[in-house]
Amino acid sequence: MYKVASLIILFITTIDCVWAQTTESSTLDEQMNNTLRSNDKMTVVIAVLCVIFIAITAYLISQDRRLKRIEKEILNPIRNKSNNSN
């Protein structure tokens, strides 16, 4: 049952991708790209995406450091208790 459902979903998504690549959509994409490039908006979009990516990466790194510090604080008393009991 799951194999049939997954095959149907795969078939539907494949057909959708093929339909999406018609000449009308490609000309619309080209027009949009030309418009964005002519007004220098493409560089603004790329710059904003880069800033967002860098901000998310920095946030994740800071959260990772905080979690490591908290893990050390939690594990150190447990390790000290087990070492003192010996």
Coordinates of N, CA, C and O in Angstrom, one line a residue:
M1 N 0.8 -1.2 0.0 CA 0.0 0.0 0.0 C 0.9 1.3 0.0 O 0.6 2.2 -0.7
Y2 N 1.9 1.3 0.9 CA 2.8 2.4 0.9 C 3.6 2.6 -0.4 O 3.8 3.7 -0.8
K3 N 4.0 1.5 -1.0 CA 4.7 1.6 -2.2 C 3.9 2.2 -3.3 O 4.3 3.0 -4.1
V4 N 2.6 1.8 -3.4 CA 1.7 2.3 -4.4 C 1.5 3.8 -4.2 O 1.5 4.6 -5.1
A5 N 1.3 4.2 -2.9 CA 1.0 5.6 -2.6 C 2.3 6.4 -3.0 O 2.2 7.5 -3.5
S6 N 3.4 5.9 -2.6 CA 4.7 6.7 -2.9 C 4.9 6.8 -4.4 O 5.4 7.8 -4.9
L7 N 4.6 5.7 -5.2 CA 4.7 5.8 -6.6 C 3.8 6.8 -7.2 O 4.1 7.5 -8.2
I8 N 2.5 6.8 -6.7 CA 1.6 7.8 -7.2 C 2.0 9.2 -6.9 O 2.0 10.1 -7.8
I9 N 2.5 9.5 -5.7 CA 3.1 10.8 -5.4 C 4.2 11.2 -6.3 O 4.4 12.3 -6.8
L10 N 5.1 10.2 -6.5 CA 6.3 10.4 -7.4 C 5.8 10.8 -8.8 O 6.4 11.7 -9.4
F11 N 4.9 10.0 -9.3 CA 4.4 10.3 -10.6 C 3.7 11.7 -10.7 O 4.0 12.4 -11.7
I12 N 3.0 12.1 -9.7 CA 2.3 13.4 -9.8 C 3.3 14.5 -9.7 O 3.2 15.5 -10.4
T13 N 4.3 14.3 -8.9 CA 5.3 15.4 -8.8 C 6.2 15.5 -10.0 O 6.6 16.6 -10.4
T14 N 6.4 14.3 -10.7 CA 7.2 14.3 -11.9 C 6.4 15.1 -13.0 O 6.9 15.9 -13.8
I15 N 5.1 14.8 -13.1 CA 4.3 15.4 -14.1 C 4.2 16.9 -13.8 O 4.3 17.7 -14.8
D16 N 4.1 17.3 -12.6 CA 4.0 18.7 -12.2 C 5.3 19.4 -12.6 O 5.3 20.5 -13.1
C17 N 6.5 18.8 -12.4 CA 7.8 19.4 -12.8 C 7.8 19.5 -14.3 O 8.4 20.5 -14.8
V18 N 7.3 18.6 -15.1 CA 7.4 18.6 -16.5 C 6.5 19.8 -17.0 O 6.8 20.5 -17.9
W19 N 5.3 19.9 -16.4 CA 4.4 21.0 -16.8 C 5.0 22.4 -16.4 O 4.7 23.3 -17.1
A20 N 5.7 22.4 -15.4 CA 6.3 23.7 -14.9 C 7.3 24.2 -15.9 O 7.7 25.4 -15.9
Q21 N 7.8 23.4 -16.8 CA 8.9 23.8 -17.7 C 8.4 24.1 -19.1 O 9.1 23.8 -20.0
T22 N 7.2 24.6 -19.1 CA 6.7 25.1 -20.4 C 7.4 26.3 -20.9 O 8.1 27.0 -20.1
T23 N 7.2 26.7 -22.1 CA 7.8 27.9 -22.6 C 7.3 29.2 -22.0 O 8.0 30.1 -21.8
E24 N 6.1 29.2 -21.6 CA 5.5 30.4 -20.9 C 6.2 30.7 -19.6 O 6.5 31.8 -19.3
S25 N 6.4 29.7 -18.8 CA 7.0 29.9 -17.5 C 8.5 30.3 -17.7 O 9.0 31.1 -16.9
S26 N 9.2 29.7 -18.7 CA 10.6 30.1 -18.9 C 10.7 31.5 -19.4 O 11.6 32.2 -19.0
T27 N 9.7 32.0 -20.2 CA 9.8 33.4 -20.7 C 9.5 34.3 -19.5 O 10.1 35.4 -19.4
L28 N 8.6 33.9 -18.7 CA 8.3 34.7 -17.5 C 9.5 34.8 -16.6 O 9.8 35.9 -16.0
D29 N 10.2 33.7 -16.4 CA 11.4 33.7 -15.6 C 12.4 34.6 -16.2 O 13.1 35.3 -15.5
E30 N 12.6 34.5 -17.5 CA 13.6 35.3 -18.1 C 13.2 36.8 -18.0 O 14.1 37.6 -17.8
Q31 N 11.9 37.1 -18.1 CA 11.5 38.5 -18.0 C 11.8 39.0 -16.6 O 12.2 40.1 -16.4
M32 N 11.4 38.2 -15.6 CA 11.6 38.6 -14.2 C 13.1 38.8 -13.9 O 13.5 39.7 -13.3
N33 N 14.0 37.8 -14.4 CA 15.4 38.0 -14.2 C 15.9 39.2 -14.9 O 16.8 39.9 -14.3
N34 N 15.5 39.5 -16.1 CA 15.9 40.7 -16.8 C 15.5 42.0 -16.0 O 16.3 42.9 -15.9
T35 N 14.3 42.0 -15.5 CA 13.8 43.1 -14.8 C 14.6 43.3 -13.5 O 15.0 44.5 -13.2
L36 N 14.8 42.3 -12.8 CA 15.6 42.4 -11.5 C 17.0 42.8 -11.8 O 17.5 43.6 -11.0
R37 N 17.6 42.3 -12.8 CA 19.0 42.7 -13.1 C 19.1 44.1 -13.6 O 20.0 44.8 -13.3
S38 N 18.1 44.5 -14.4 CA 18.2 45.9 -15.0 C 18.0 47.0 -13.9 O 18.6 48.0 -14.0
N39 N 17.3 46.7 -12.8 CA 17.0 47.6 -11.8 C 18.0 47.4 -10.6 O 17.8 48.0 -9.5
D40 N 19.0 46.5 -10.7 CA 19.9 46.2 -9.7 C 19.2 45.7 -8.4 O 19.7 45.8 -7.3
K41 N 18.1 45.1 -8.6 CA 17.4 44.5 -7.5 C 17.9 43.1 -7.2 O 17.7 42.6 -6.1
M42 N 18.4 42.5 -8.2 CA 19.0 41.1 -8.0 C 20.1 41.1 -7.0 O 20.1 40.3 -6.1
T43 N 20.9 42.1 -7.0 CA 22.0 42.2 -6.0 C 21.5 42.5 -4.6 O 22.0 42.0 -3.7
V44 N 20.4 43.2 -4.5 CA 19.8 43.5 -3.2 C 19.2 42.2 -2.7 O 19.4 41.9 -1.5
V45 N 18.5 41.4 -3.5 CA 17.9 40.2 -3.1 C 19.0 39.2 -2.6 O 18.9 38.6 -1.5
I46 N 20.1 39.1 -3.4 CA 21.2 38.2 -3.0 C 21.9 38.7 -1.7 O 22.2 37.9 -0.8
A47 N 22.0 40.0 -1.5 CA 22.6 40.5 -0.3 C 21.7 40.3 0.9 O 22.3 39.9 2.0
V48 N 20.4 40.4 0.8 CA 19.5 40.2 1.9 C 19.6 38.7 2.2 O 19.6 38.3 3.4
L49 N 19.6 37.8 1.2 CA 19.6 36.4 1.5 C 21.0 36.0 2.2 O 21.0 35.2 3.1
C50 N 22.0 36.6 1.8 CA 23.3 36.4 2.5 C 23.3 36.8 3.9 O 23.8 36.1 4.8
V51 N 22.7 38.0 4.2 CA 22.7 38.5 5.6 C 21.8 37.6 6.4 O 22.2 37.2 7.6
I52 N 20.7 37.1 5.9 CA 19.8 36.2 6.6 C 20.5 34.9 6.9 O 20.5 34.4 8.0
F53 N 21.2 34.4 5.9 CA 22.0 33.1 6.1 C 23.1 33.3 7.2 O 23.2 32.4 8.0
I54 N 23.8 34.4 7.1 CA 24.9 34.6 8.1 C 24.3 34.8 9.5 O 24.8 34.3 10.5
A55 N 23.2 35.5 9.6 CA 22.5 35.7 10.9 C 22.1 34.3 11.5 O 22.3 34.1 12.7
I56 N 21.4 33.5 10.7 CA 21.0 32.2 11.2 C 22.2 31.3 11.6 O 22.1 30.7 12.6
T57 N 23.2 31.3 10.8 CA 24.4 30.6 11.1 C 25.0 31.0 12.4 O 25.4 30.2 13.3
A58 N 25.1 32.3 12.6 CA 25.7 32.9 13.8 C 24.9 32.5 15.0 O 25.4 32.2 16.1
Y59 N 23.5 32.6 14.9 CA 22.6 32.2 16.0 C 22.8 30.8 16.3 O 22.9 30.4 17.5
L60 N 22.9 29.9 15.3 CA 23.0 28.5 15.6 C 24.4 28.2 16.3 O 24.4 27.3 17.2
I61 N 25.4 28.8 15.9 CA 26.7 28.6 16.5 C 26.7 29.1 18.0 O 27.2 28.4 18.9
S62 N 26.1 30.3 18.2 CA 26.0 30.7 19.6 C 25.1 29.8 20.5 O 25.5 29.6 21.6
Q63 N 24.1 29.3 19.9 CA 23.3 28.3 20.7 C 24.0 27.0 21.0 O 23.9 26.5 22.1
D64 N 24.8 26.6 20.0 CA 25.6 25.4 20.2 C 26.7 25.6 21.4 O 26.8 24.8 22.2
R65 N 27.3 26.8 21.4 CA 28.2 27.1 22.4 C 27.6 27.1 23.8 O 28.1 26.6 24.8
R66 N 26.4 27.8 23.9 CA 25.7 27.8 25.1 C 25.3 26.4 25.6 O 25.4 26.1 26.8
L67 N 24.8 25.6 24.7 CA 24.5 24.2 25.1 C 25.7 23.4 25.6 O 25.6 22.7 26.6
K68 N 26.8 23.6 25.0 CA 28.0 22.9 25.4 C 28.4 23.3 26.8 O 28.8 22.5 27.6
R69 N 28.3 24.7 27.1 CA 28.7 25.2 28.4 C 27.7 24.6 29.4 O 28.1 24.2 30.5
I70 N 26.4 24.6 29.1 CA 25.4 24.1 30.1 C 25.6 22.6 30.3 O 25.5 22.1 31.4
E71 N 26.0 21.8 29.2 CA 26.2 20.4 29.4 C 27.5 20.2 30.3 O 27.4 19.3 31.2
K72 N 28.5 21.0 30.2 CA 29.7 20.9 31.0 C 29.3 21.2 32.5 O 29.8 20.5 33.4
E73 N 28.5 22.2 32.7 CA 28.1 22.5 34.1 C 27.3 21.4 34.7 O 27.4 21.1 35.9
I74 N 26.4 20.8 33.9 CA 25.6 19.7 34.4 C 26.4 18.4 34.7 O 26.3 17.8 35.7
L75 N 27.3 18.1 33.7 CA 28.0 16.9 33.8 C 29.2 16.9 34.9 O 29.5 15.9 35.4
N76 N 29.8 18.1 35.1 CA 30.9 18.2 36.0 C 30.5 17.8 37.4 O 31.2 17.0 38.1
P77 N 29.4 18.3 38.0 CA 29.0 17.8 39.4 C 28.8 16.3 39.4 O 29.1 15.6 40.4
I78 N 28.2 15.8 38.4 CA 27.9 14.3 38.4 C 29.2 13.5 38.3 O 29.4 12.6 39.0
R79 N 30.2 14.0 37.5 CA 31.5 13.3 37.4 C 32.2 13.5 38.8 O 32.9 12.6 39.2
N80 N 32.1 14.7 39.4 CA 32.8 14.9 40.7 C 32.3 14.0 41.8 O 33.0 13.4 42.6
K81 N 30.9 13.8 41.8 CA 30.3 12.9 42.8 C 30.8 11.5 42.6 O 31.0 10.8 43.5
S82 N 30.8 11.1 41.3 CA 31.2 9.7 41.1 C 32.7 9.4 41.4 O 33.1 8.4 41.9
N83 N 33.5 10.4 41.2 CA 35.0 10.3 41.5 C 35.2 10.4 43.0 O 36.1 9.7 43.6
N84 N 34.4 11.2 43.8 CA 34.6 11.3 45.2 C 34.1 10.1 45.9 O 34.6 9.7 47.0
S85 N 33.1 9.4 45.4 CA 32.6 8.2 46.0 C 33.6 7.0 46.0 O 33.5 6.1 46.7
N86 N 34.5 7.0 45.0 CA 35.5 5.9 44.9 C 36.5 6.1 46.0 O 37.1 5.9 46.8

